């Protein structure tokens, strides 16, 4: 690829540091700083972006994928795309929180976020401590915005968010022993595997599918021209779990979404997900979740 900059004549350099091209697209959505009353609540919902939720004062009770967390001042919550969640005051008193929804096209950073299996990071945790200065800067910039946002404020917000990601990477790479120099080629391969795994889940919803044989991880490896062992190794190194574990989590998530709709009989959900009988689906769901589909539904999504 041709460079936009011509190098100086050979022999004239005393020292040189070459920075690789940096091309990253960051989108920020629904960012807000909000103080609410003790009676305030937000109903269960989900969205396709990541979300950072940071409590500045008071106490928030947040329910994520049916699990309840108590978030106090300085605590940070990370929500992934598709996570169902709701929130309210944790003690019946007012509280203040800062929220930012985002997506980013940097695959190494997305891989990092996918490895963060925790939802709540307490104020005294390494990650929350590392991210607090950047979060405080974001809050300070937000307090200065009145009415329409200026170009300067937009740039400062994006700058602070990139700084937040940099601090997140440093904090997590130490804990996970993850090398920041992981090759983009390896990450790209892992994302190709992930995309095909998601396709395996979605193909289950084709109720008119005629094939008896369901493709698996070995087929994906063959399609990509790699060994099954390399497929497993690369995926685990990038995402922190095996391809089969990823498949199970995706199927469990889709099953919960369908079970949360009371209009759908369990037998119909079983068929939608590709199971030929309800008993097989029930056993598999209980293996994943610890409860049968009927027990999950009777207990409610919260």
C-alpha positions as a Markdown table, in Angstrom:
| # | Residue | x | y | z |
|---|---|---|---|---|
| 1 | Unk | 0.0 | 0.0 | 0.0 |
| 2 | Unk | 1.4 | 3.4 | -1.0 |
| 3 | Unk | 2.0 | 5.8 | 1.9 |
| 4 | Unk | 0.7 | 9.3 | 1.9 |
| 5 | Unk | 4.0 | 10.5 | 3.2 |
| 6 | Unk | 7.3 | 10.3 | 1.3 |
| 7 | Unk | 10.3 | 9.3 | 3.5 |
| 8 | Unk | 13.4 | 11.4 | 3.6 |
| 9 | Unk | 16.4 | 10.4 | 1.6 |
| 10 | Unk | 18.2 | 7.3 | 2.9 |
| 11 | Unk | 21.1 | 8.0 | 5.2 |
| 12 | Unk | 19.7 | 11.2 | 6.6 |
| 13 | Unk | 17.8 | 9.7 | 9.6 |
| 14 | Unk | 19.4 | 9.7 | 13.0 |
| 15 | Unk | 16.6 | 7.8 | 14.7 |
| 16 | Unk | 13.1 | 7.0 | 13.7 |
| 17 | Unk | 9.9 | 5.6 | 15.2 |
| 18 | Unk | 7.2 | 4.6 | 12.7 |
| 19 | Unk | 3.6 | 4.4 | 14.0 |
| 20 | Unk | 1.3 | 2.1 | 12.0 |
| 21 | Unk | -1.8 | 3.6 | 10.4 |
| 22 | Unk | -4.6 | 3.9 | 12.9 |
| 23 | Unk | -8.2 | 3.6 | 11.6 |
| 24 | Unk | -10.8 | 3.2 | 14.2 |
| 25 | Unk | -14.5 | 4.1 | 14.0 |
| 26 | Unk | -16.2 | 5.0 | 17.3 |
| 27 | Unk | -19.9 | 5.7 | 17.7 |
| 28 | Unk | -21.4 | 7.1 | 20.9 |
| 29 | Unk | -25.1 | 6.7 | 21.6 |
| 30 | Unk | -27.5 | 7.9 | 24.3 |
| 31 | Unk | -24.8 | 9.3 | 26.6 |
| 32 | Unk | -26.4 | 10.9 | 29.6 |
| 33 | Unk | -25.7 | 12.1 | 33.2 |
| 34 | Unk | -28.8 | 11.7 | 35.3 |
| 35 | Unk | -30.0 | 12.2 | 38.9 |
| 36 | Unk | -33.2 | 10.4 | 39.6 |
| 37 | Unk | -35.6 | 10.1 | 42.6 |
| 38 | Unk | -35.9 | 7.1 | 44.8 |
| 39 | Unk | -39.1 | 6.1 | 43.0 |
| 40 | Unk | -37.5 | 6.1 | 39.6 |
| 41 | Unk | -37.2 | 2.9 | 37.6 |
| 42 | Unk | -36.3 | 1.8 | 34.1 |
| 43 | Unk | -38.1 | -1.2 | 32.6 |
| 44 | Unk | -36.3 | -4.3 | 31.3 |
| 45 | Unk | -34.8 | -3.7 | 27.8 |
| 46 | Unk | -31.8 | -4.5 | 25.6 |
| 47 | Unk | -29.8 | -2.7 | 22.9 |
| 48 | Unk | -27.3 | -3.6 | 20.2 |
| 49 | Unk | -24.4 | -1.5 | 21.7 |
| 50 | Unk | -22.1 | -1.8 | 24.6 |
| 51 | Unk | -22.9 | 0.2 | 27.7 |
| 52 | Unk | -20.8 | 1.6 | 30.5 |
| 53 | Unk | -23.0 | 2.6 | 33.6 |
| 54 | Unk | -21.2 | 4.5 | 36.3 |
| 55 | Unk | -22.8 | 5.5 | 39.6 |
| 56 | Unk | -21.5 | 8.8 | 41.0 |
| 57 | Unk | -23.7 | 9.1 | 44.1 |
| 58 | Unk | -26.3 | 6.9 | 45.9 |
| 59 | Unk | -27.1 | 3.3 | 45.1 |
| 60 | Unk | -28.6 | 1.6 | 42.0 |
| 61 | Unk | -30.1 | -1.9 | 41.8 |
| 62 | Unk | -29.5 | -3.2 | 38.3 |
| 63 | Unk | -30.8 | -6.6 | 37.0 |
| 64 | Unk | -28.8 | -8.0 | 34.1 |
| 65 | Unk | -29.8 | -11.2 | 32.4 |
| 66 | Unk | -32.0 | -12.1 | 35.4 |
| 67 | Unk | -29.2 | -11.5 | 37.9 |
| 68 | Unk | -29.4 | -8.6 | 40.4 |
| 69 | Unk | -26.4 | -6.4 | 41.3 |
| 70 | Unk | -26.1 | -3.5 | 43.8 |
| 71 | Unk | -24.1 | -0.7 | 42.3 |
| 72 | Unk | -22.8 | 2.0 | 44.7 |
| 73 | Unk | -20.8 | 5.2 | 44.1 |
| 74 | Unk | -17.6 | 4.5 | 42.1 |
| 75 | Unk | -18.9 | 1.1 | 40.9 |
| 76 | Unk | -18.9 | 0.4 | 37.2 |
| 77 | Unk | -21.2 | -1.9 | 35.2 |
| 78 | Unk | -20.4 | -3.1 | 31.7 |
| 79 | Unk | -23.3 | -4.4 | 29.5 |
| 80 | Unk | -22.7 | -6.2 | 26.3 |
| 81 | Unk | -24.9 | -6.0 | 23.2 |
| 82 | Unk | -28.1 | -8.0 | 23.8 |
| 83 | Unk | -27.9 | -8.1 | 27.6 |
| 84 | Unk | -31.4 | -7.6 | 29.0 |
| 85 | Unk | -31.4 | -5.2 | 32.0 |
| 86 | Unk | -33.5 | -3.0 | 34.2 |
| 87 | Unk | -32.7 | -0.6 | 37.0 |
| 88 | Unk | -34.1 | 1.3 | 40.0 |
| 89 | Unk | -32.9 | 2.9 | 43.2 |
| 90 | Unk | -31.2 | 0.4 | 45.4 |
| 91 | Unk | -32.4 | 1.9 | 48.7 |
| 92 | Unk | -35.4 | 4.0 | 47.8 |
| 93 | Unk | -33.4 | 7.2 | 47.7 |
| 94 | Unk | -32.2 | 9.4 | 44.9 |
| 95 | Unk | -29.0 | 8.5 | 43.0 |
| 96 | Unk | -26.8 | 9.9 | 40.2 |
| 97 | Unk | -25.4 | 7.9 | 37.4 |
| 98 | Unk | -23.5 | 8.4 | 34.1 |
| 99 | Unk | -24.3 | 6.2 | 31.1 |
| 100 | Unk | -22.7 | 5.8 | 27.7 |
| 101 | Unk | -23.6 | 3.5 | 24.9 |
| 102 | Unk | -21.0 | 2.8 | 22.2 |
| 103 | Unk | -19.8 | 0.6 | 19.4 |
| 104 | Unk | -16.4 | 0.5 | 17.9 |
| 105 | Unk | -14.9 | -1.4 | 14.9 |
| 106 | Unk | -11.5 | -2.3 | 16.5 |
| 107 | Unk | -11.6 | -6.1 | 16.6 |
| 108 | Unk | -8.9 | -6.5 | 19.2 |
| 109 | Unk | -10.8 | -4.2 | 21.6 |
| 110 | Unk | -14.1 | -6.0 | 20.9 |
| 111 | Unk | -12.3 | -9.3 | 21.7 |
| 112 | Unk | -11.1 | -7.7 | 25.0 |
| 113 | Unk | -14.6 | -6.7 | 25.9 |
| 114 | Unk | -15.9 | -10.2 | 25.1 |
| 115 | Unk | -13.4 | -11.6 | 27.6 |
| 116 | Unk | -14.7 | -9.4 | 30.5 |
| 117 | Unk | -17.2 | -11.9 | 31.9 |
| 118 | Unk | -17.9 | -9.8 | 35.0 |
| 119 | Unk | -20.8 | -7.3 | 34.8 |
| 120 | Unk | -20.1 | -5.3 | 38.0 |
| 121 | Unk | -16.7 | -3.8 | 38.8 |
| 122 | Unk | -16.6 | -2.5 | 42.4 |
| 123 | Unk | -15.0 | 0.9 | 43.1 |
| 124 | Unk | -12.0 | -0.8 | 44.7 |
| 125 | Unk | -11.3 | -3.2 | 41.8 |
| 126 | Unk | -8.3 | -2.7 | 39.5 |
| 127 | Unk | -10.4 | -2.0 | 36.5 |
| 128 | Unk | -12.7 | 0.6 | 38.2 |
| 129 | Unk | -9.7 | 2.3 | 39.8 |
| 130 | Unk | -7.9 | 2.5 | 36.5 |
| 131 | Unk | -10.9 | 3.8 | 34.6 |
| 132 | Unk | -12.1 | 6.4 | 37.2 |
| 133 | Unk | -10.0 | 9.3 | 35.9 |
| 134 | Unk | -11.3 | 8.9 | 32.4 |
| 135 | Unk | -14.9 | 8.4 | 33.6 |
| 136 | Unk | -14.5 | 11.6 | 35.7 |
| 137 | Unk | -13.3 | 13.5 | 32.7 |
| 138 | Unk | -16.3 | 12.3 | 30.7 |
| 139 | Unk | -18.6 | 13.4 | 33.5 |
| 140 | Unk | -16.9 | 16.8 | 33.7 |
| 141 | Unk | -17.3 | 17.4 | 29.9 |
| 142 | Unk | -20.9 | 16.3 | 30.1 |
| 143 | Unk | -21.6 | 18.9 | 32.8 |
| 144 | Unk | -20.4 | 21.6 | 30.5 |
| 145 | Unk | -22.9 | 20.7 | 27.7 |
| 146 | Unk | -26.0 | 22.9 | 27.6 |
| 147 | Unk | -28.3 | 22.6 | 24.6 |
| 148 | Unk | -26.6 | 21.7 | 21.3 |
| 149 | Unk | -23.2 | 20.0 | 21.6 |
| 150 | Unk | -20.3 | 21.9 | 20.0 |
| 151 | Unk | -17.7 | 20.4 | 17.7 |
| 152 | Unk | -15.1 | 21.0 | 20.4 |
| 153 | Unk | -17.2 | 19.1 | 23.0 |
| 154 | Unk | -17.7 | 16.2 | 20.6 |
| 155 | Unk | -14.0 | 15.8 | 20.0 |
| 156 | Unk | -13.3 | 16.0 | 23.8 |
| 157 | Unk | -15.9 | 13.3 | 24.5 |
| 158 | Unk | -14.4 | 11.0 | 21.9 |
| 159 | Unk | -10.9 | 11.7 | 23.1 |
| 160 | Unk | -11.9 | 10.8 | 26.7 |
| 161 | Unk | -13.6 | 7.6 | 25.5 |
| 162 | Unk | -10.5 | 6.5 | 23.6 |
| 163 | Unk | -8.5 | 7.2 | 26.8 |
| 164 | Unk | -11.0 | 5.1 | 28.7 |
| 165 | Unk | -10.5 | 2.2 | 26.3 |
| 166 | Unk | -6.7 | 2.6 | 26.6 |
| 167 | Unk | -6.9 | 2.4 | 30.4 |
| 168 | Unk | -9.3 | -0.6 | 30.2 |
| 169 | Unk | -6.9 | -2.4 | 28.0 |
| 170 | Unk | -3.9 | -1.8 | 30.3 |
| 171 | Unk | -5.9 | -2.9 | 33.4 |
| 172 | Unk | -7.4 | -6.0 | 31.9 |
| 173 | Unk | -4.3 | -7.2 | 30.0 |
| 174 | Unk | -2.4 | -7.4 | 33.3 |
| 175 | Unk | -5.2 | -9.4 | 34.9 |
| 176 | Unk | -5.8 | -11.7 | 31.9 |
| 177 | Unk | -2.1 | -12.0 | 30.9 |
| 178 | Unk | -3.2 | -10.8 | 27.5 |
| 179 | Unk | -0.6 | -9.5 | 25.1 |
| 180 | Unk | -1.4 | -6.1 | 23.6 |
| 181 | Unk | 0.7 | -7.1 | 20.6 |
| 182 | Unk | -1.8 | -9.9 | 19.6 |
| 183 | Unk | -1.8 | -10.1 | 15.8 |
| 184 | Unk | -4.7 | -8.7 | 13.9 |
| 185 | Unk | -4.5 | -11.8 | 11.6 |
| 186 | Unk | -5.2 | -14.0 | 14.6 |
| 187 | Unk | -8.0 | -11.7 | 15.8 |
| 188 | Unk | -9.5 | -11.6 | 12.3 |
| 189 | Unk | -9.5 | -15.4 | 12.1 |
| 190 | Unk | -11.2 | -15.6 | 15.5 |
| 191 | Unk | -13.9 | -13.2 | 14.4 |
| 192 | Unk | -14.5 | -15.3 | 11.2 |
| 193 | Unk | -15.0 | -18.3 | 13.5 |
| 194 | Unk | -17.3 | -16.4 | 15.7 |
| 195 | Unk | -19.4 | -15.1 | 12.8 |
| 196 | Unk | -19.8 | -18.7 | 11.5 |
| 197 | Unk | -20.7 | -19.9 | 15.0 |
| 198 | Unk | -23.5 | -17.3 | 15.2 |
| 199 | Unk | -24.6 | -18.6 | 11.8 |
| 200 | Unk | -25.0 | -22.0 | 13.3 |
| 201 | Unk | -27.3 | -20.6 | 15.9 |
| 202 | Unk | -29.4 | -18.7 | 13.5 |
| 203 | Unk | -29.8 | -21.6 | 11.1 |
| 204 | Unk | -31.7 | -23.4 | 13.8 |
| 205 | Unk | -34.5 | -20.9 | 13.3 |
| 206 | Unk | -35.1 | -22.0 | 9.7 |
| 207 | Unk | -38.1 | -24.2 | 10.5 |
| 208 | Unk | -38.3 | -25.4 | 6.9 |
| 209 | Unk | -34.8 | -26.7 | 6.8 |
| 210 | Unk | -34.6 | -30.1 | 5.2 |
| 211 | Unk | -31.1 | -31.2 | 6.2 |
| 212 | Unk | -30.8 | -33.6 | 9.0 |
| 213 | Unk | -27.1 | -32.8 | 9.6 |
| 214 | Unk | -26.2 | -29.7 | 11.5 |
| 215 | Unk | -22.8 | -28.2 | 10.8 |
| 216 | Unk | -20.3 | -28.0 | 13.7 |
| 217 | Unk | -17.0 | -26.6 | 14.8 |
| 218 | Unk | -15.0 | -29.1 | 12.8 |
| 219 | Unk | -16.9 | -28.1 | 9.6 |
| 220 | Unk | -16.1 | -24.4 | 10.3 |
| 221 | Unk | -12.4 | -25.3 | 10.7 |
| 222 | Unk | -12.4 | -27.2 | 7.4 |
| 223 | Unk | -14.2 | -24.3 | 5.7 |
| 224 | Unk | -11.5 | -21.9 | 6.9 |
| 225 | Unk | -8.7 | -24.3 | 5.9 |
| 226 | Unk | -7.4 | -24.8 | 9.5 |
| 227 | Unk | -7.2 | -27.7 | 11.9 |
| 228 | Unk | -9.9 | -28.1 | 14.5 |
| 229 | Unk | -7.2 | -27.8 | 17.3 |
| 230 | Unk | -6.0 | -24.5 | 15.8 |
| 231 | Unk | -9.6 | -23.3 | 15.5 |
| 232 | Unk | -10.2 | -24.0 | 19.2 |
| 233 | Unk | -6.9 | -22.5 | 20.3 |
| 234 | Unk | -7.2 | -19.2 | 18.4 |
| 235 | Unk | -10.8 | -18.7 | 19.5 |
| 236 | Unk | -10.1 | -19.4 | 23.1 |
| 237 | Unk | -7.0 | -17.1 | 23.1 |
| 238 | Unk | -9.0 | -14.2 | 21.6 |
| 239 | Unk | -12.4 | -14.6 | 23.3 |
| 240 | Unk | -11.5 | -16.5 | 26.5 |
| 241 | Unk | -13.8 | -19.5 | 25.9 |
| 242 | Unk | -14.1 | -22.4 | 23.6 |
| 243 | Unk | -16.2 | -22.4 | 20.4 |
| 244 | Unk | -18.6 | -24.9 | 22.0 |
| 245 | Unk | -19.0 | -22.8 | 25.1 |
| 246 | Unk | -19.7 | -19.8 | 22.9 |
| 247 | Unk | -22.4 | -21.8 | 21.0 |
| 248 | Unk | -24.0 | -22.9 | 24.3 |
| 249 | Unk | -24.2 | -19.3 | 25.6 |
| 250 | Unk | -25.7 | -18.1 | 22.3 |
| 251 | Unk | -28.3 | -20.9 | 22.3 |
| 252 | Unk | -29.1 | -20.2 | 26.0 |
| 253 | Unk | -29.6 | -16.5 | 25.3 |
| 254 | Unk | -31.9 | -17.2 | 22.4 |
| 255 | Unk | -33.9 | -19.7 | 24.4 |
| 256 | Unk | -34.3 | -17.2 | 27.2 |
| 257 | Unk | -35.5 | -14.5 | 24.8 |
| 258 | Unk | -38.1 | -16.9 | 23.5 |
| 259 | Unk | -39.2 | -18.2 | 26.9 |
| 260 | Unk | -39.7 | -14.6 | 28.1 |
| 261 | Unk | -42.6 | -14.4 | 25.6 |
| 262 | Unk | -45.5 | -16.1 | 27.4 |
| 263 | Unk | -47.4 | -16.5 | 24.1 |
| 264 | Unk | -45.0 | -19.1 | 22.9 |
| 265 | Unk | -45.5 | -22.7 | 24.1 |
| 266 | Unk | -42.3 | -24.5 | 25.2 |
| 267 | Unk | -42.9 | -27.1 | 22.6 |
| 268 | Unk | -42.9 | -24.5 | 19.9 |
| 269 | Unk | -39.7 | -22.9 | 21.3 |
| 270 | Unk | -38.1 | -26.3 | 21.2 |
| 271 | Unk | -39.0 | -26.7 | 17.5 |
| 272 | Unk | -37.8 | -23.1 | 16.7 |
| 273 | Unk | -34.4 | -23.9 | 18.3 |
| 274 | Unk | -34.0 | -27.1 | 16.2 |
| 275 | Unk | -34.8 | -29.7 | 18.8 |
| 276 | Unk | -36.9 | -32.6 | 17.5 |
| 277 | Unk | -38.6 | -33.2 | 20.9 |
| 278 | Unk | -39.3 | -31.1 | 24.0 |
| 279 | Unk | -37.6 | -33.6 | 26.4 |
| 280 | Unk | -34.2 | -33.1 | 24.7 |
| 281 | Unk | -34.6 | -29.3 | 24.8 |
| 282 | Unk | -35.6 | -29.4 | 28.4 |
| 283 | Unk | -32.6 | -31.5 | 29.4 |
| 284 | Unk | -30.2 | -29.2 | 27.5 |
| 285 | Unk | -31.7 | -26.0 | 28.9 |
| 286 | Unk | -31.4 | -27.4 | 32.4 |
| 287 | Unk | -27.8 | -28.4 | 31.8 |
| 288 | Unk | -27.1 | -24.8 | 30.7 |
| 289 | Unk | -29.1 | -22.9 | 33.2 |
| 290 | Unk | -29.8 | -25.2 | 36.2 |
| 291 | Unk | -33.5 | -25.0 | 35.7 |
| 292 | Unk | -35.9 | -26.5 | 33.2 |
| 293 | Unk | -37.7 | -24.2 | 30.7 |
| 294 | Unk | -40.9 | -24.4 | 32.6 |
| 295 | Unk | -39.1 | -23.6 | 35.9 |
| 296 | Unk | -37.4 | -20.6 | 34.3 |
| 297 | Unk | -40.7 | -19.3 | 32.9 |
| 298 | Unk | -42.6 | -19.9 | 36.2 |
| 299 | Unk | -39.9 | -18.0 | 38.1 |
| 300 | Unk | -40.1 | -15.0 | 35.8 |
| 301 | Unk | -37.4 | -13.4 | 33.8 |
| 302 | Unk | -36.3 | -11.4 | 36.9 |
